[in-house]
Every structure is written in C-alpha cells, then in structure tokens.
CSV table of C-alpha atoms in Angstrom, one decimal:
chain,number,residue,atom,x,y,z
A,131,GLU,CA,81.2,106.1,97.9
A,132,PRO,CA,83.6,104.8,95.3
A,133,GLU,CA,87.1,104.1,96.7
A,134,VAL,CA,90.5,103.0,95.6
A,135,THR,CA,91.4,99.6,96.7
A,136,GLN,CA,94.9,97.9,97.0
A,137,THR,CA,96.1,94.4,97.4
A,138,PRO,CA,97.7,92.9,99.2
A,139,SER,CA,97.5,94.9,102.4
A,140,HIS,CA,100.7,93.5,103.6
A,141,GLN,CA,103.6,91.7,101.9
A,142,VAL,CA,106.8,90.2,103.2
A,143,THR,CA,109.4,89.3,100.7
A,144,GLN,CA,113.0,88.3,100.6
A,145,MET,CA,115.6,90.7,99.2
A,146,GLY,CA,116.1,90.2,95.5
A,147,GLN,CA,112.5,88.9,94.9
A,148,GLU,CA,110.0,90.5,92.7
A,149,VAL,CA,106.9,92.0,94.0
A,150,ILE,CA,103.8,93.2,92.3
A,151,LEU,CA,101.4,95.6,94.1
A,152,ARG,CA,98.0,96.0,92.7
A,153,CYS,CA,95.5,98.9,92.7
A,154,VAL,CA,92.0,99.2,91.5
A,155,PRO,CA,91.3,102.8,90.7
A,156,ILE,CA,87.9,104.5,91.1
A,157,SER,CA,85.9,103.8,88.0
A,158,ASN,CA,86.3,106.3,85.2
A,159,HIS,CA,89.4,107.9,86.8
A,160,LEU,CA,92.0,108.6,84.3
A,161,TYR,CA,95.1,109.6,86.2
A,162,PHE,CA,97.0,107.2,88.4
A,163,TYR,CA,99.8,107.6,90.9
A,164,TRP,CA,102.0,105.6,93.1
A,165,TYR,CA,103.4,107.1,96.3
A,166,ARG,CA,105.5,105.5,99.1
A,167,GLN,CA,106.0,106.4,102.8
A,168,ILE,CA,109.0,104.9,104.6
A,169,LEU,CA,108.1,104.4,108.3
A,170,GLY,CA,108.3,107.7,110.0
A,171,GLN,CA,109.0,109.7,106.9
A,172,LYS,CA,107.1,111.9,104.4
A,173,VAL,CA,104.9,110.5,101.7
A,174,GLU,CA,107.0,110.6,98.4
A,175,PHE,CA,105.8,110.6,94.9
A,176,LEU,CA,107.0,107.7,92.6
A,177,VAL,CA,105.3,107.9,89.4
A,178,SER,CA,102.2,109.3,87.5
A,179,PHE,CA,100.5,107.4,84.7
A,180,TYR,CA,98.0,108.7,82.1
A,181,ASN,CA,96.8,107.5,78.8
A,182,ASN,CA,98.7,104.3,79.3
A,183,GLU,CA,102.0,105.8,79.7
A,184,ILE,CA,104.1,107.3,82.5
A,185,SER,CA,103.6,111.1,82.7
A,186,GLU,CA,106.3,111.7,85.3
A,187,LYS,CA,108.6,109.8,87.6
A,188,SER,CA,110.8,110.6,90.5
A,189,GLU,CA,114.4,109.8,91.1
A,190,ILE,CA,113.3,107.0,93.3
A,191,PHE,CA,111.5,105.3,90.4
A,192,ASP,CA,114.6,103.6,88.8
A,193,ASP,CA,114.9,100.7,86.5
A,194,GLN,CA,113.8,98.4,89.2
A,195,PHE,CA,110.3,99.8,89.2
A,196,SER,CA,107.7,99.6,86.5
A,197,VAL,CA,104.0,100.3,86.2
A,198,GLU,CA,101.3,99.0,83.9
A,199,ARG,CA,97.6,98.8,83.5
A,200,PRO,CA,97.4,95.3,82.2
A,201,ASP,CA,93.6,94.9,81.8
A,202,GLY,CA,92.2,98.4,81.7
A,203,SER,CA,91.2,98.2,85.3
A,204,ASN,CA,94.0,97.2,87.6
A,205,PHE,CA,97.0,99.5,87.9
A,206,THR,CA,100.2,97.7,89.1
A,207,LEU,CA,103.6,98.6,90.5
A,208,LYS,CA,106.3,96.1,90.0
A,209,ILE,CA,109.6,96.0,91.9
A,210,ARG,CA,111.9,93.7,90.0
A,211,SER,CA,114.5,92.9,92.6
A,212,THR,CA,113.6,94.2,96.0
A,213,LYS,CA,116.1,95.8,98.3
A,214,LEU,CA,115.9,96.3,102.1
A,215,GLU,CA,115.3,100.1,101.6
A,216,ASP,CA,112.2,99.3,99.5
A,217,SER,CA,110.4,98.5,102.8
A,218,ALA,CA,107.6,101.1,103.0
A,219,MET,CA,103.9,101.6,102.7
A,220,TYR,CA,103.0,102.0,99.1
A,221,PHE,CA,99.9,104.0,98.2
A,222,CYS,CA,98.1,104.2,95.0
A,223,ALA,CA,96.1,107.3,94.2
A,224,THR,CA,93.7,108.2,91.4
A,225,LYS,CA,92.2,111.2,90.0
A,226,GLY,CA,89.2,111.8,87.7
A,227,LEU,CA,88.8,113.8,84.6
A,228,ALA,CA,90.9,116.9,83.7
A,229,GLY,CA,89.6,119.7,86.1
A,230,GLU,CA,89.1,117.2,88.9
A,231,GLU,CA,91.9,118.1,91.3
A,232,THR,CA,91.4,115.8,94.3
A,233,GLN,CA,93.7,112.6,94.4
A,234,TYR,CA,92.0,109.8,96.2
A,235,PHE,CA,94.3,107.4,98.0
A,236,GLY,CA,94.0,103.7,98.6
A,237,PRO,CA,94.6,102.1,102.0
A,238,GLY,CA,98.2,101.2,101.0
A,239,THR,CA,100.3,98.0,100.8
A,240,ARG,CA,102.8,97.6,103.6
A,241,LEU,CA,105.9,96.0,102.1
A,242,LEU,CA,108.6,94.5,104.2
A,243,VAL,CA,111.8,93.3,102.6
A,244,LEU,CA,113.9,91.0,104.7
B,142,SER,CA,111.9,121.1,95.4
B,143,GLN,CA,108.2,121.8,96.0
B,144,GLN,CA,107.3,120.7,99.5
B,145,GLY,CA,105.0,121.4,102.3
B,146,GLU,CA,106.3,121.7,105.8
B,147,GLU,CA,104.0,121.5,108.6
B,148,ASP,CA,104.2,123.2,112.0
B,149,PRO,CA,104.0,122.1,114.8
B,150,GLN,CA,105.3,118.5,114.5
B,151,ALA,CA,103.1,117.5,117.3
B,152,LEU,CA,100.1,118.9,119.1
B,153,SER,CA,98.2,117.7,122.2
B,154,ILE,CA,94.9,119.2,123.1
B,155,GLN,CA,91.9,118.5,125.3
B,156,GLU,CA,88.7,117.2,123.7
B,157,GLY,CA,86.6,120.2,122.7
B,158,GLU,CA,89.5,122.5,122.1
B,159,ASN,CA,90.6,123.8,118.6
B,160,ALA,CA,93.6,122.5,116.9
B,161,THR,CA,95.5,124.6,114.4
B,162,MET,CA,98.4,123.5,112.3
B,163,ASN,CA,100.3,125.3,109.6
B,164,CYS,CA,101.9,124.4,106.4
B,165,SER,CA,104.5,126.3,104.3
B,166,TYR,CA,105.6,125.6,100.9
B,167,LYS,CA,108.3,127.0,98.4
B,168,THR,CA,107.0,127.5,94.9
B,169,SER,CA,103.8,128.3,93.1
B,170,ILE,CA,100.9,125.8,93.3
B,171,ASN,CA,97.7,124.9,91.6
B,172,ASN,CA,96.1,123.9,94.9
B,173,LEU,CA,96.8,122.7,98.4
B,174,GLN,CA,95.3,119.6,99.9
B,175,TRP,CA,95.1,118.4,103.4
B,176,TYR,CA,95.0,114.7,104.3
B,177,ARG,CA,94.5,112.7,107.6
B,178,GLN,CA,96.3,109.5,108.3
B,179,ASN,CA,95.5,107.4,111.3
B,180,SER,CA,98.3,105.3,112.6
B,181,GLY,CA,99.7,103.0,109.9
B,182,ARG,CA,96.7,103.5,107.7
B,183,GLY,CA,95.8,105.1,104.4
B,184,LEU,CA,95.4,108.8,103.6
B,185,VAL,CA,92.0,110.3,103.9
B,186,HIS,CA,91.4,113.4,101.8
B,187,LEU,CA,90.0,116.3,103.9
B,188,ILE,CA,89.8,119.4,101.9
B,189,LEU,CA,91.3,121.1,98.9
B,190,ILE,CA,91.9,124.8,98.5
B,191,ARG,CA,92.8,126.3,95.1
B,192,SER,CA,95.4,128.9,94.6
B,193,ASN,CA,92.8,131.5,93.9
B,194,GLU,CA,90.9,130.8,97.1
B,195,ARG,CA,91.7,132.2,100.5
B,196,GLU,CA,89.5,130.3,102.9
B,197,LYS,CA,87.4,127.2,102.8
B,198,HIS,CA,85.2,125.3,105.2
B,199,SER,CA,84.1,121.7,105.6
B,200,GLY,CA,82.2,120.7,108.6
B,201,ARG,CA,84.5,121.4,111.6
B,202,LEU,CA,87.5,122.1,109.3
B,203,ARG,CA,88.6,125.5,108.2
B,204,VAL,CA,91.5,126.0,105.8
B,205,THR,CA,93.2,129.2,104.9
B,206,LEU,CA,95.7,129.9,102.1
B,207,ASP,CA,98.0,132.9,101.8
B,208,THR,CA,99.8,132.6,98.5
B,209,SER,CA,101.9,135.8,99.2
B,210,LYS,CA,103.4,134.0,102.2
B,211,LYS,CA,103.2,130.6,100.7
B,212,SER,CA,101.4,129.2,103.7
B,213,SER,CA,98.2,127.5,104.7
B,214,SER,CA,96.5,126.6,108.0
B,215,LEU,CA,94.1,123.9,109.0
B,216,LEU,CA,91.8,124.6,111.9
B,217,ILE,CA,89.9,121.7,113.5
B,218,THR,CA,87.1,123.1,115.8
B,219,ALA,CA,85.6,121.4,118.8
B,220,SER,CA,88.1,118.5,118.6
B,221,ARG,CA,87.1,114.9,119.3
B,222,ALA,CA,89.1,111.9,120.3
B,223,ALA,CA,88.5,110.5,116.8
B,224,ASP,CA,90.5,113.5,115.3
B,225,THR,CA,93.6,111.9,116.8
B,226,ALA,CA,95.7,111.3,113.7
B,227,SER,CA,98.6,112.7,111.6
B,228,TYR,CA,97.6,115.6,109.3
B,229,PHE,CA,99.5,116.3,106.1
B,230,CYS,CA,99.4,119.1,103.7
B,231,ALA,CA,100.2,118.4,100.1
B,232,THR,CA,100.8,120.9,97.3
B,233,GLU,CA,100.0,120.3,93.6
B,234,SER,CA,101.9,122.4,91.1
B,235,ASN,CA,102.0,122.3,87.3
B,236,ASP,CA,103.4,118.7,87.2
B,237,TYR,CA,100.2,117.5,88.9
B,238,LYS,CA,102.0,115.4,91.4
B,239,LEU,CA,101.5,116.0,95.2
B,240,SER,CA,104.4,117.1,97.4
B,241,PHE,CA,103.8,116.2,101.0
B,242,GLY,CA,105.0,117.7,104.2
B,243,ALA,CA,106.2,115.7,107.2
B,244,GLY,CA,102.9,116.1,109.0
B,245,THR,CA,101.5,117.2,112.3
B,246,THR,CA,100.6,114.5,114.8
B,247,VAL,CA,97.5,115.6,116.7
B,248,THR,CA,96.5,113.9,120.0
B,249,VAL,CA,93.1,114.7,121.4
B,250,ARG,CA,92.9,113.8,125.1
B,251,ALA,CA,89.5,112.8,126.4
C-alpha cells in the first residue's frame, strides 16, 4: 500500500540553526499538509499546499517557516532559525484528488532544538 | 476554533472488552476522521465518516456521528493488546485542514 515517507526520522539542532524536513507524498496526491505535535499536546495544523502554493496557514506558521515542492516529488518544510519551542514531532500528510477526503500521514520527524 | 475534544482522556480495559470513546466538536464539518497513534509514532488513519452519515463500520471499529449534538463515538469491539494506543478524532471543515482533539489513551490489559 502506498505510504507517505518522511526524512529524517529524528533531528537534533542548535537554536538558531536552519532545518529542512522532507516528505515524499503518495504518488498522484495533490494536497499536502504539515502538522506538528508538541510532546503531550494536540496535533496542530501548520500549513496546506496545493497547486504549488500555500492554501492556508495557521498562526504558528510565521515568517520563520516556509514550504516548497522543489522537484515535483518532495515536499519540504524549512524552519529558518529554530527556537526551543519548535521542538516537536512534525507530520506531513497528503490527500488525493478532489473528492478524496482521507489525509494520509507520514511517520513524522522528531525535532529537538537545544 | 474548530476542534474535536475526546472523552475520556484515558481508558483501561481488559483484553476482550469493548472500548468506547467520544469526541465533541464546535462547528459544522465536512467529515470526521479517527486516527490511532502508538507511543511516539505516526498517525494511522482508521475511519472517516461524512457529515451526512450516521454510522460506519470497519472490522472491529464502529463509528457514529450525531451532527445535531456535534459528537461522534468510536467503539472498538473485542479489544486486543495491540489496540493499546492513543486515539484522536479530527474534524475537517470547509477549509480542508484537520483539527485534532487531545486524544484518548487506551490501555488494553492482557
């Protein structure tokens, strides 16, 4: 069964460093999302992406965050200058054609900012 | 904001028993989805119920939706140790993003 993959599975970085989290969506999926889950808290929506542009973003998704689909397959989340509070599990999710409602989640990247 | 809230927060049952958890939300939805998360792992999609549906089954899972009460329930029948996990409801409304609840942690004792 096709699945969403994410790399790396874990990343440790120093505060102020840039990180790039990568996601490979399910082939032919058109809608892409990033969510995050701070330890012990709810899963929170960050951003949705369709047709090579951001559809919607949350208040969390400030100027330090950006997304892109650089090569038509990978979907990346960049955090320009990480803060301690960015430590969380980051999930990529993808959805198929219009009318397909299920969002399929990747296994997540656990980010720890020191 | 549009969010699901699960109840109870935690549930401990004996293997073979049924587990029921509830989810309430605040505004109109397109659909409601249930996910499972094993400790520190990814989110596994379990079942989706549309706003015009009232009940849905998938294997040992039964989901109900009451849009008049803005609530849903997930029933896991004949639980197994492998069902030990956190279960989240997530609602999708017209903005197509998912809003998650805080989850119910289910422990199935052998």
